[in-house]
Structures are given as structure tokens and as C-alpha cells.
Coordinates of C-alpha atoms and ligand atoms in Angstrom, one line a residue:
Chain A
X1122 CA 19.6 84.9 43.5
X1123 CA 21.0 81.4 45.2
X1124 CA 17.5 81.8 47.3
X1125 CA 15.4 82.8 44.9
X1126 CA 15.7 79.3 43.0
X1127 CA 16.2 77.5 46.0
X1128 CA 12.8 79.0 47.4
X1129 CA 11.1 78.5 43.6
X1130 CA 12.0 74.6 43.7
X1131 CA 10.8 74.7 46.9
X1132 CA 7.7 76.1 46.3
X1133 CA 6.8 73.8 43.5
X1134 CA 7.2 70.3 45.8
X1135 CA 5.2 72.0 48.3
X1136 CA 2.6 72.9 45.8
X1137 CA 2.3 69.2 45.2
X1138 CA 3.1 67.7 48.6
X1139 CA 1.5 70.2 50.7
X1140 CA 2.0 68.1 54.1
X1141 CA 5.5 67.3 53.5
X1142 CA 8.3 68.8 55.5
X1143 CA 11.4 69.3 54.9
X1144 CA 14.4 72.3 54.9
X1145 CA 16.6 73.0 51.9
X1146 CA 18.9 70.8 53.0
X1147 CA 17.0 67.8 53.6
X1148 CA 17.5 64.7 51.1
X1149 CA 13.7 64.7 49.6
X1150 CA 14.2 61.3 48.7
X1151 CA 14.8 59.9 51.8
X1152 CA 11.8 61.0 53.2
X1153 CA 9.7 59.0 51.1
X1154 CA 7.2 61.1 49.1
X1155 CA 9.2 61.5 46.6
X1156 CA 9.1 58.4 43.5
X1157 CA 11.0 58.1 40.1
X1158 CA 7.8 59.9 38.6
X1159 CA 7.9 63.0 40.6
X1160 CA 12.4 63.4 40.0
X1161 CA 11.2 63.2 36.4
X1162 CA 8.9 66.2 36.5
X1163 CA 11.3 68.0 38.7
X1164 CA 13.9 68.4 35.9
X1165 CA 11.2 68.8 33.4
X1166 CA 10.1 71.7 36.0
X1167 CA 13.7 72.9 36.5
X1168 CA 14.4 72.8 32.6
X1169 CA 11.5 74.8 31.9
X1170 CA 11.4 77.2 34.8
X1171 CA 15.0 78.2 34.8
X1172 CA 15.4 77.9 30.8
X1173 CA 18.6 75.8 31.0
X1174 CA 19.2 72.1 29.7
X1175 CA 21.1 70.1 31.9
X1176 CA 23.9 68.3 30.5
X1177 CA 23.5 64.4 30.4
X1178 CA 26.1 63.9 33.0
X1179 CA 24.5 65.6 35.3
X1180 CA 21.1 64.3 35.2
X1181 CA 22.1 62.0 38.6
X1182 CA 20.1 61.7 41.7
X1183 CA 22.8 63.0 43.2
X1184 CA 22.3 66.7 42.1
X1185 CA 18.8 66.5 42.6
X1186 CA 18.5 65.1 46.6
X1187 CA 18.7 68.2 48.0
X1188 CA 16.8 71.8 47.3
X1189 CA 20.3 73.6 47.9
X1190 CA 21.2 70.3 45.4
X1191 CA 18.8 71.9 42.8
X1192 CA 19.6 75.0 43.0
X1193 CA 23.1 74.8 42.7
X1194 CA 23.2 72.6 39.1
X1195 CA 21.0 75.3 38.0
X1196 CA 23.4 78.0 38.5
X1197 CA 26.1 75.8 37.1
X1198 CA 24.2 75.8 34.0
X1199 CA 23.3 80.1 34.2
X1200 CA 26.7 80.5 34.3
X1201 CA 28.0 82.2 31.4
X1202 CA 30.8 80.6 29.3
X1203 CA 34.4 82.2 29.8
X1204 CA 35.3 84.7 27.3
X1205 CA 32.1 85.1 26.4
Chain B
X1181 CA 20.4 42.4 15.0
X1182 CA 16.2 41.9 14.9
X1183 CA 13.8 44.1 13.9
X1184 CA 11.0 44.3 16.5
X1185 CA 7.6 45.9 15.7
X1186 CA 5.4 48.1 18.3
X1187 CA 2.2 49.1 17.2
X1188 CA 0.3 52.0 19.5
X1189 CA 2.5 54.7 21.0
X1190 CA 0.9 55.5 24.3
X1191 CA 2.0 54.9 27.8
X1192 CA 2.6 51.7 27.2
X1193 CA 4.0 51.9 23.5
X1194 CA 7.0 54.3 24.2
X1195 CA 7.9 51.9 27.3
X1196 CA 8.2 49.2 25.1
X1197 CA 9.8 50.3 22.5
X1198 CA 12.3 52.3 24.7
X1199 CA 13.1 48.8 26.7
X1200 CA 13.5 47.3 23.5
X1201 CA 16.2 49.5 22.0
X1202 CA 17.9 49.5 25.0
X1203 CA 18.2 45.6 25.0
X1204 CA 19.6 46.4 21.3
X1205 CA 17.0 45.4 19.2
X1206 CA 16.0 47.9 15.9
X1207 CA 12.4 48.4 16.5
X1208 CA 9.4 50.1 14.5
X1209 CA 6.7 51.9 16.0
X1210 CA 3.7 52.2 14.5
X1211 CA 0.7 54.8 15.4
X1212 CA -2.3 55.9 13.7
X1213 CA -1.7 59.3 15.0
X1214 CA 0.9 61.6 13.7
X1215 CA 0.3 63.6 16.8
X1216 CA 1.4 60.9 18.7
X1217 CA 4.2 59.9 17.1
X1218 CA 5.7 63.3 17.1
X1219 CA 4.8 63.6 21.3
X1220 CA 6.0 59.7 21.2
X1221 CA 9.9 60.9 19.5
X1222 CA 10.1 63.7 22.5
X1223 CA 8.7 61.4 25.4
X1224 CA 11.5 58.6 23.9
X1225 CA 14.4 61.0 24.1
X1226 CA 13.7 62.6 27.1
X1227 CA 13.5 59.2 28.8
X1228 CA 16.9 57.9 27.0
X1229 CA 18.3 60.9 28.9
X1230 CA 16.9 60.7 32.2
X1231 CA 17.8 57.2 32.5
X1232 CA 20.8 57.9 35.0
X1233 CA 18.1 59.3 37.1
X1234 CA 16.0 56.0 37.5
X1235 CA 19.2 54.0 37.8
X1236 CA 19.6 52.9 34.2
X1237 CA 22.7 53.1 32.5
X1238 CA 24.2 55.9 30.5
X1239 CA 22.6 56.2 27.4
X1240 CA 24.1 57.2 24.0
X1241 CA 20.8 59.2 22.9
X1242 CA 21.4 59.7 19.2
X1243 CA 22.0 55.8 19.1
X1244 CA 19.3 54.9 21.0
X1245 CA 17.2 57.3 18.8
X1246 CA 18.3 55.8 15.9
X1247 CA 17.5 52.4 16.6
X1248 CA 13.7 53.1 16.5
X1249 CA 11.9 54.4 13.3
X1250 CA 8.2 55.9 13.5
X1251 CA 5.5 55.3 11.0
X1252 CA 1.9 56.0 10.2
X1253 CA 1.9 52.7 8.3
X1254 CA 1.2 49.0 9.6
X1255 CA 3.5 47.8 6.3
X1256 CA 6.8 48.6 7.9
X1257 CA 6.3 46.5 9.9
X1258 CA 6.5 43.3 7.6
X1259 CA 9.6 41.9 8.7
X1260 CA 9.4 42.6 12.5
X1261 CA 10.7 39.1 14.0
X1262 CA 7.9 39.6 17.0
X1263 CA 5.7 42.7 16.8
X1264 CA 3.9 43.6 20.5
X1265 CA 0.9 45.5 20.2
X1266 CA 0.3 48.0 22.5
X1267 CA -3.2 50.1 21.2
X1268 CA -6.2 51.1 23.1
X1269 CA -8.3 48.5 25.3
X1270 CA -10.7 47.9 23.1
X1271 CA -11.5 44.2 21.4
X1272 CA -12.7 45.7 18.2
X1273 CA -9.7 48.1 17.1
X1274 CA -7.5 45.0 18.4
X1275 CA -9.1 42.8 16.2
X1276 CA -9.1 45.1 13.0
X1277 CA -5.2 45.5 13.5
X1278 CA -4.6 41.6 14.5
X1279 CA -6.1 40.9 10.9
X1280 CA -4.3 43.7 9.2
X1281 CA -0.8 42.3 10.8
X1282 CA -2.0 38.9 10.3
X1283 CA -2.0 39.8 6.1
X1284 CA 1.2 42.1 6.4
X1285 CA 3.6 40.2 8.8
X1286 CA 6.0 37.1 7.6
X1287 CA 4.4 33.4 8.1
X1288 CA 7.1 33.1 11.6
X1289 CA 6.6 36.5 12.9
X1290 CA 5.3 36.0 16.6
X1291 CA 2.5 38.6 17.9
X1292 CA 2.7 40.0 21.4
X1293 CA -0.5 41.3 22.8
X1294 CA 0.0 44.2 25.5
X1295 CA -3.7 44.3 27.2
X1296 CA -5.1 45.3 30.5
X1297 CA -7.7 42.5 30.5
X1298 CA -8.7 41.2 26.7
X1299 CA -8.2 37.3 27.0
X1300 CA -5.5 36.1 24.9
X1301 CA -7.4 33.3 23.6
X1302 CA -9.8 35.7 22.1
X1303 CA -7.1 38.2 20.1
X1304 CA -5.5 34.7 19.0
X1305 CA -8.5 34.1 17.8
X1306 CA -9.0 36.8 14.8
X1307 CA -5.7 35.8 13.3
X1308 CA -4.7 32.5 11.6
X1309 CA -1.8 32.4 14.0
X1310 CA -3.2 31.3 17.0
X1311 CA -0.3 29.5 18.2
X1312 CA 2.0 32.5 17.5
X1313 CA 0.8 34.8 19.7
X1314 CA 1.1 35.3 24.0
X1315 CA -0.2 37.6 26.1
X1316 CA 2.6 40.1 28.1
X1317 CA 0.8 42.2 30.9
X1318 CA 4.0 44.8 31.2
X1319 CA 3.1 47.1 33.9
X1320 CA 3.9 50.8 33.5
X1321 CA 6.8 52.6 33.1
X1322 CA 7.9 49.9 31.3
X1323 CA 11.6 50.2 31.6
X1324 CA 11.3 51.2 35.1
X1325 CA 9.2 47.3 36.1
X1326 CA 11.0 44.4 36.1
X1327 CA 8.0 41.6 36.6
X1328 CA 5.8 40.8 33.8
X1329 CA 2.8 38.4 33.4
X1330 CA 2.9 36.4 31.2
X1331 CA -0.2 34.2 29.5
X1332 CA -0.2 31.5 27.0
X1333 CA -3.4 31.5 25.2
X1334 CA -5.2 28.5 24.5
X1335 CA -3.4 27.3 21.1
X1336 CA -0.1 29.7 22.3
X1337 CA 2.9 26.6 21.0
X1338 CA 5.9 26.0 23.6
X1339 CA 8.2 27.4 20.5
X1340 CA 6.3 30.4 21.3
X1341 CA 6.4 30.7 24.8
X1342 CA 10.2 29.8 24.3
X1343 CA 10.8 33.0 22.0
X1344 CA 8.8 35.4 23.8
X1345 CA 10.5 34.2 26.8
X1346 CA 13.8 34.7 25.6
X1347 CA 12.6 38.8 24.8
X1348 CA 11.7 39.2 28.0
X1349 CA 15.0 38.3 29.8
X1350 CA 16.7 40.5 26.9
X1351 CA 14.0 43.4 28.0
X1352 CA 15.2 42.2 32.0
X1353 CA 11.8 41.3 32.8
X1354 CA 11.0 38.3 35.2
X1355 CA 8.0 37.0 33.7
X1356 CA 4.9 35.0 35.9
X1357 CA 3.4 32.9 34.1
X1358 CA -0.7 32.7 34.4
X1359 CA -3.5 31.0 32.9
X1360 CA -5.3 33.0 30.5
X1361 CA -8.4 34.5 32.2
X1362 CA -9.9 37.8 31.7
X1363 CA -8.0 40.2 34.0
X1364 CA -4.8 37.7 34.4
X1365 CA -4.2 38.0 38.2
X1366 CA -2.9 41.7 38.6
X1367 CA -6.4 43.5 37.1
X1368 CA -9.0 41.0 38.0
X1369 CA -8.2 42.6 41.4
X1370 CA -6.6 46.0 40.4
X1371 CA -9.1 47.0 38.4
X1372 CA -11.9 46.3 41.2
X1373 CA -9.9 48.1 43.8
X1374 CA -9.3 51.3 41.6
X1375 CA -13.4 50.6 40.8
X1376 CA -14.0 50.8 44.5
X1377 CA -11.5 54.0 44.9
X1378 CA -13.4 55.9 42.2
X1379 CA -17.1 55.2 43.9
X1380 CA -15.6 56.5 46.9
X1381 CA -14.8 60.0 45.8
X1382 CA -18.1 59.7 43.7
X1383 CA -20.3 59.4 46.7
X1384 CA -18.5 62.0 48.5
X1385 CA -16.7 59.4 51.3
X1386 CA -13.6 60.5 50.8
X1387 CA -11.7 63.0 48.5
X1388 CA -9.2 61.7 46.2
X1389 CA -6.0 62.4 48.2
X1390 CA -7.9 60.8 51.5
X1391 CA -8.7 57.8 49.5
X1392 CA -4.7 57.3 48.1
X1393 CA -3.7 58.7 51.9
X1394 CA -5.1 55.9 53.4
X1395 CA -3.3 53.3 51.1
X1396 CA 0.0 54.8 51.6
X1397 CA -0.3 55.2 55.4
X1398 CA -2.4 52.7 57.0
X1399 CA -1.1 49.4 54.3
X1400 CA 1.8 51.3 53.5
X1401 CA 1.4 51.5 49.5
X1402 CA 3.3 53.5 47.4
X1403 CA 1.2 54.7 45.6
X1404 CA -2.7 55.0 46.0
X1405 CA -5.3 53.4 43.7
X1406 CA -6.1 57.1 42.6
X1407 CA -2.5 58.2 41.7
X1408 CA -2.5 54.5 40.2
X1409 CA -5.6 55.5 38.1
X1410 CA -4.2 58.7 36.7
X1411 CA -0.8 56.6 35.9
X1412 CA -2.2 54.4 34.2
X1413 CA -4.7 56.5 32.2
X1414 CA -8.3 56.8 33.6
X1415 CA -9.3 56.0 30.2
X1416 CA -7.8 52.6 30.4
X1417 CA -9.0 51.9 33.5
X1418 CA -12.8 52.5 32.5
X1419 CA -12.2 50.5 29.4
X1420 CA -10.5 47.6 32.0
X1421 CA -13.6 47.2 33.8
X1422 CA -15.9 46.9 31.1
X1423 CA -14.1 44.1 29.5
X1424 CA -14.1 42.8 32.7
X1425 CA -17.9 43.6 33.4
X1426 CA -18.9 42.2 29.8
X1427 CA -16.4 38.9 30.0
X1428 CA -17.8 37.9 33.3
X1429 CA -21.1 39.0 33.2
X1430 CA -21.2 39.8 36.6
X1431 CA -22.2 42.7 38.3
X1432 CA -19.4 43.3 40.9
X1433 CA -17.8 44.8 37.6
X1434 CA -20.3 47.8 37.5
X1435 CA -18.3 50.6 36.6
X1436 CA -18.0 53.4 38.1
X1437 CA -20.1 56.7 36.6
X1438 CA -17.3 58.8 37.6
X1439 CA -14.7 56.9 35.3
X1440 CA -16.6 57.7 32.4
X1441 CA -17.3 61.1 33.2
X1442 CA -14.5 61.9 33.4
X1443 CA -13.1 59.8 30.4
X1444 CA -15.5 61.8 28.0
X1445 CA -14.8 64.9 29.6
X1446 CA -11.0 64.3 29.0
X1447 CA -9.7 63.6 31.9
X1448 CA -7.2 60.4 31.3
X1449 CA -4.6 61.0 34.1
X1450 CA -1.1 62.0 33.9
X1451 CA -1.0 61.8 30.2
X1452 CA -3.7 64.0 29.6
X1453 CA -3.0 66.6 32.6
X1454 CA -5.6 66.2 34.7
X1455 CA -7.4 63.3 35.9
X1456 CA -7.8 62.7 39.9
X1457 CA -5.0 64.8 40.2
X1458 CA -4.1 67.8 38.3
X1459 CA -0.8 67.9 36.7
X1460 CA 1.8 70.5 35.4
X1461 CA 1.4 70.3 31.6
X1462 CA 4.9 70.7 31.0
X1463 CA 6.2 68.1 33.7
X1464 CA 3.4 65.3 33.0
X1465 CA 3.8 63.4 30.5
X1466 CA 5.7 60.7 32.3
Ligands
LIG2127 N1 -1.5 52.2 30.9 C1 -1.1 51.1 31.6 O1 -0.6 51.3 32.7 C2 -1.2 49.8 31.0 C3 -0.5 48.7 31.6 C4 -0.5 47.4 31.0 C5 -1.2 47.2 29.8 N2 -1.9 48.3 29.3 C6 -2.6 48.0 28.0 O2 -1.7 48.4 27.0 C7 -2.5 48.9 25.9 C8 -2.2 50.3 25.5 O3 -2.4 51.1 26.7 P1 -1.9 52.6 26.8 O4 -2.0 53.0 28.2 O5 -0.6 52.7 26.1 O6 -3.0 53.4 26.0 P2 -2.9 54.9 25.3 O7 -4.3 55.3 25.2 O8 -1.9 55.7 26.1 O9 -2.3 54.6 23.9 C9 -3.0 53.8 22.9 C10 -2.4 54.2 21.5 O10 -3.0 53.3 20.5 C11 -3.1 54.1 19.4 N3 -4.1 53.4 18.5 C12 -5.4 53.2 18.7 N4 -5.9 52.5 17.7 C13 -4.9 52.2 16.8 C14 -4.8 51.5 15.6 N5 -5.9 51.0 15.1 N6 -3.6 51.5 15.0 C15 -2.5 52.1 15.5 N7 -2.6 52.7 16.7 C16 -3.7 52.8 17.3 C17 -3.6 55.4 19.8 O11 -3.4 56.5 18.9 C18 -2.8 55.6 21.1 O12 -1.6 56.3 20.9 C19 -4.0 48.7 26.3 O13 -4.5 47.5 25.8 C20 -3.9 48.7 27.8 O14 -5.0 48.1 28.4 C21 -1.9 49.5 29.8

């Protein structure tokens, strides 16, 4: 599962940065294709494609630098509550 | 705490008015379109919340939200201390809601105009305000750009200049101040360049992404004049230089067939999904 949304995310910069490279692990925004506009869609993309809403705390760069990043605040948010 | 009027909620409207509820001002938005007042609400929260992301501060959302009120009527705005106009780029809808706010506002309140290349003196002009009202070139996102222009018209007063001075260091913009001229500084030359761009990709030189390629990696840009011209709404930039064809009179202002192609065909840019570029519908709207 991990992979599959990993390789979805990835799959959706590469659809608009064809020439980039990069691994999972790579900070995207280091490498300098990436500006303020794009992060925006990629929550907006993430939001929509996984059906969660990420909490306000946890919209920081921070979670979004990395693919693996991505991938894990969206299984934070899939988890289902305790007790539940 | 002032009331603070924007009137047109496009791009350029929701920038505003988010940067001005986030420097604590109440503000009213005004829109002729109920569509785009409701799109408007949801591009204004979803930007309150992402604002972590772009290095803002943590926002209290439902505050922020409930700082601004949206309308379909130019009376609300009535006792706005300054109101900053933000609607299309185009001298005659200006001028119809200059005179309007020149009736409905108070005898002090200042008027802002937000305009890609309309010279100041001229908006002043319609109203019986003149020396109330300055040109503010923000540039786009709004909250995200800290340097203005800024341009006194003819009659602007120094009380003026003074007040609208003292918004923009509240809104954290570092205004520079020009001479008003068609254009200002940033589009006289902007607008020719994106110009240019777009006869490029019309005559088949270059495709789009070659065109923007070449600014990013041989000058070392950002952004390209393409991505710039669906940012800023291909629409705008079509009506840019033809204010700037028409004030000028000069030729080298031609504009490009392309531009208005595809601005009847709907293409605007980002905030229409497609315009150079073609963009998730969902993720867009930035
Ligand atoms: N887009 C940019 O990057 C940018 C940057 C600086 C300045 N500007 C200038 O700011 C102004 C607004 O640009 P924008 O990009 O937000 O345009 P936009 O097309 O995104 O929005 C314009 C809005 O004005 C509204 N409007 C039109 N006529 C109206 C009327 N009579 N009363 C009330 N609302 C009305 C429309 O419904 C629309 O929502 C223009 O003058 C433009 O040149 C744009």
C-alpha cells in the first residue's frame, strides 16, 4: 500500500515535470523545479486523490519534501481512529 | 479596527483581501459575480490554511474567515476607510465602478487602483477625488510578494501617498515608487516580453515549454514568460498590451493573435485550467 501512494505522488510530478529526476527519497524542493505554486497543488492533489484532509498542523514543508514524506502523512491521515 | 473595501475577486482580489485580513483589517469584497464569490470564499480558506506551507504564520481560519464579508453590492462598501479595486483590465468597466464608488463611498475614503497598465492619472480622472486615489501594482500571489509599485497620479495629495503607504507596510509590502506612465516600469517591459514569448510559439519557433526552458536555464529565471502568462491570466495579459498598444500608439505593442485566440477560446491560464499549460482542474486554482 506504502508504494502504491508513494508511486501515485510520484507519478503525478513526473506527469508535470517530465525531465525531472529524482528517487522517493530525494527532497523535491531542493532540486529546484519545484515553487510555492506547484506544493499548493500537491496537497490539493493529495487531498483529492487519497480522500483525506490534512490537519492544519501538518500542512508544513516539512511533510511534503520528500515522496516517502508524502506518502507517509497520507497514511497517518487513512488511519482509522482507535476504538473505532 | 478599519474596514477596508476590495472590489473584483479574481487573482488579484482574493490576494488582496487575504493580505489584508491577515494584517487585521475587517475587509469587504465586492464581485459582480456570485460565482465568483462563492469560488472566491473556498480559494480564501484554502489559502488561510496553507499558509504554513509558503512560510506564513499559523492562521486561525474561522477568524480570518470572519474578518471578510462577500457581497454582490457596491453599497457595503460605504464606509471602507480605503477601498482597492481589483476588476478586469479594462478602462471602461473601471470607470463605471470609479463613478459608482465615487457616489457610494464617504467624502475621506481613499481609492486604490490595482491595474496592469491603466495610467492612474486617467482612473483619477472619472472621479471627483482625484487627489484621493494611487495606483498599487501588487504582483501575484499577493500574500506571497513582498515589493509593490507604487504610483502617485497626477493630482494623488502627499496625505494620500502617506495613508496608502502606511497599508502597505501593514500588508508587509516594500513599495517602489514610479512616475505614473502607462505600464509603470514592471509591464512596459513584462508585457512586451510575454508579447514576444507568445509570437514565438505562434510562428512555430519554439513550443511553449522550449520558450519558458530557455528563461529558466540559460538567464536562470524562475519562471518562464509562458508559465508567467498562464499565472497571471492570459486574459490579462492580452488586455495589458492593448492598453499599452492604444496608450502609446505605437506599434511595437501589436498584440499577439495567439493571445486572443486563445482568450476567446477560454484559455486564461491557471485560473481557467488551461492556457499554455494545461492544468489539473482540481489543483489549479492557485
Ligand atoms: N493577474 C495578475 O497577475 C495581476 C497583477 C497585477 C495587477 N493585475 C490587475 O488587477 C486587476 C484584476 O486582475 P485579475 O487578474 O484579478 O483579473 P480576474 O479576471 O481574475 O478578475 C477580475 C474580477 O473582476 C470582476 N469584475 C469585473 N467587472 C466588475 C464590476 N463592474 N464590478 C465588480 N466586479 C467586477 C470579475 O467578475 C472578476 O472576478 C486588473 O486590472 C489586472 O490588470 C493583475
Amino acid at each position: 500500500m506504502g508504494d502504491y501512494t508513494a508511486e501515485t505522488i510520484n507519478d503525478f510530478i513526473h506527469g508535470r515535470f517530465p525531465d525531472a529526476a529524482f528517487t522517493n527519497d530525494d527532497d523535491i524542493f531542493s532540486l529546484g523545479f519545484i515553487n510555492s505554486l506547484f506544493a499548493m497543488e500537491l496537497v490539493m492533489y493529495i487531498e483529492q486523490k487519497f480522500s483525506v484532509t490534512i490537519p492544519n498542523d501538518e500542512l508544513k514543508f516539512d511533510n511534503f519534501r520528500t515522496v516517502n514524506c508524502m506518502a507517509e502523512l497520507v497514511h497517518r491521515q487513512a488511519l482509522p481512529a482507535v476504538g473505532q | 479596527m478599519a474596514l477596508m473595501g476590495v472590489v473584483g475577486m479574481g487573482v488579484m482580489g482574493v490576494g488582496v483581501a487575504q493580505n489584508l485580513a491577515q494584517a487585521g483589517h475587517r475587509v469587504v469584497v465586492m464581485d459582480r459575480s456570485a460565482d465568483t464569490l462563492e469560488k472566491g470564499r473556498g480559494l480564501l480558506a484554502r489559502n488561510f490554511r496553507m499558509s504554513q506551507m509558503f512560510g506564513g504564520p499559523r492562521l486561525d481560519v474561522s477568524a480570518m474567515m470572519n474578518a471578510i464579508t462577500l457581497t454582490a453590492d457596491l453599497g457595503e462598501l460605504a464606509t471602507a476607510e480605503i477601498v482597492v479595486e481589483n476588476i478586469t483590465e479594462n478602462f471602461e468597466l473601471k470607470r463605471d465602478v470609479y463613478r459608482r464608488l465615487d457616489e457610494i463611498c464617504a467624502p475621506d475614503t481613499l481609492f486604490v487602483a490595482n491595474t496592469s497598465a491603466i495610467p492612474i492619472t486617467k482612473l483619477a480622472s472619472v472621479t471627483r477625488r482625484p487627489a484621493q486615489m494611487a495606483g498599487v501594482h501588487f504582483m501575484n500571489p499577493v500574500p506571497l510578494k513582498s515589493v509593490v509599485e507604487l504610483i502617485p497620479g497626477y493630482h494623488t495629495s502627499p496625505e494620500t501617498l502617506d495613508r496608502v503607504r502606511t497599508l502597505l507596510k501593514e500588508m508587509g509590502k516594500q513599495p517602489i515608487q514610479v512616475k505614473d506612465a502607462c505600464g509603470f516600469v514592471s509591464n512596459r517591459v513584462l508585457m512586451l516580453t510575454v508579447n514576444e514569448a507568445a509570437y514565438l510559439v505562434y510562428e512555430g519557433t519554439a513550443t511553449a515549454d522550449q520558450v519558458d526552458e530557455v528563461f529558466r536555464g540559460c538567464f536562470g529565471h524562475p519562471m518562464g514568460p509562458l508559465e508567467t502568462a498562464d499565472l497571471i491570466g492570459v486574459d490579462t495579459i492580452l488586455y495589458s498590451i492593448q492598453t499599452l498598444y492604444e496608450n502609446f500608439a505605437d506599434s511595437k505593442y501589436r498584440p499577439c493573435p495567439l493571445l486572443a485566440q486563445m482568450t476567446d477560446a477560454g484559455l486564461h491560464g491557471r485560473k481557467s485550467g488551461r492556457g499554455f499549460y494545461t492544468y489539473n482542474r482540481l489543483t489549479a486554482e492557485a
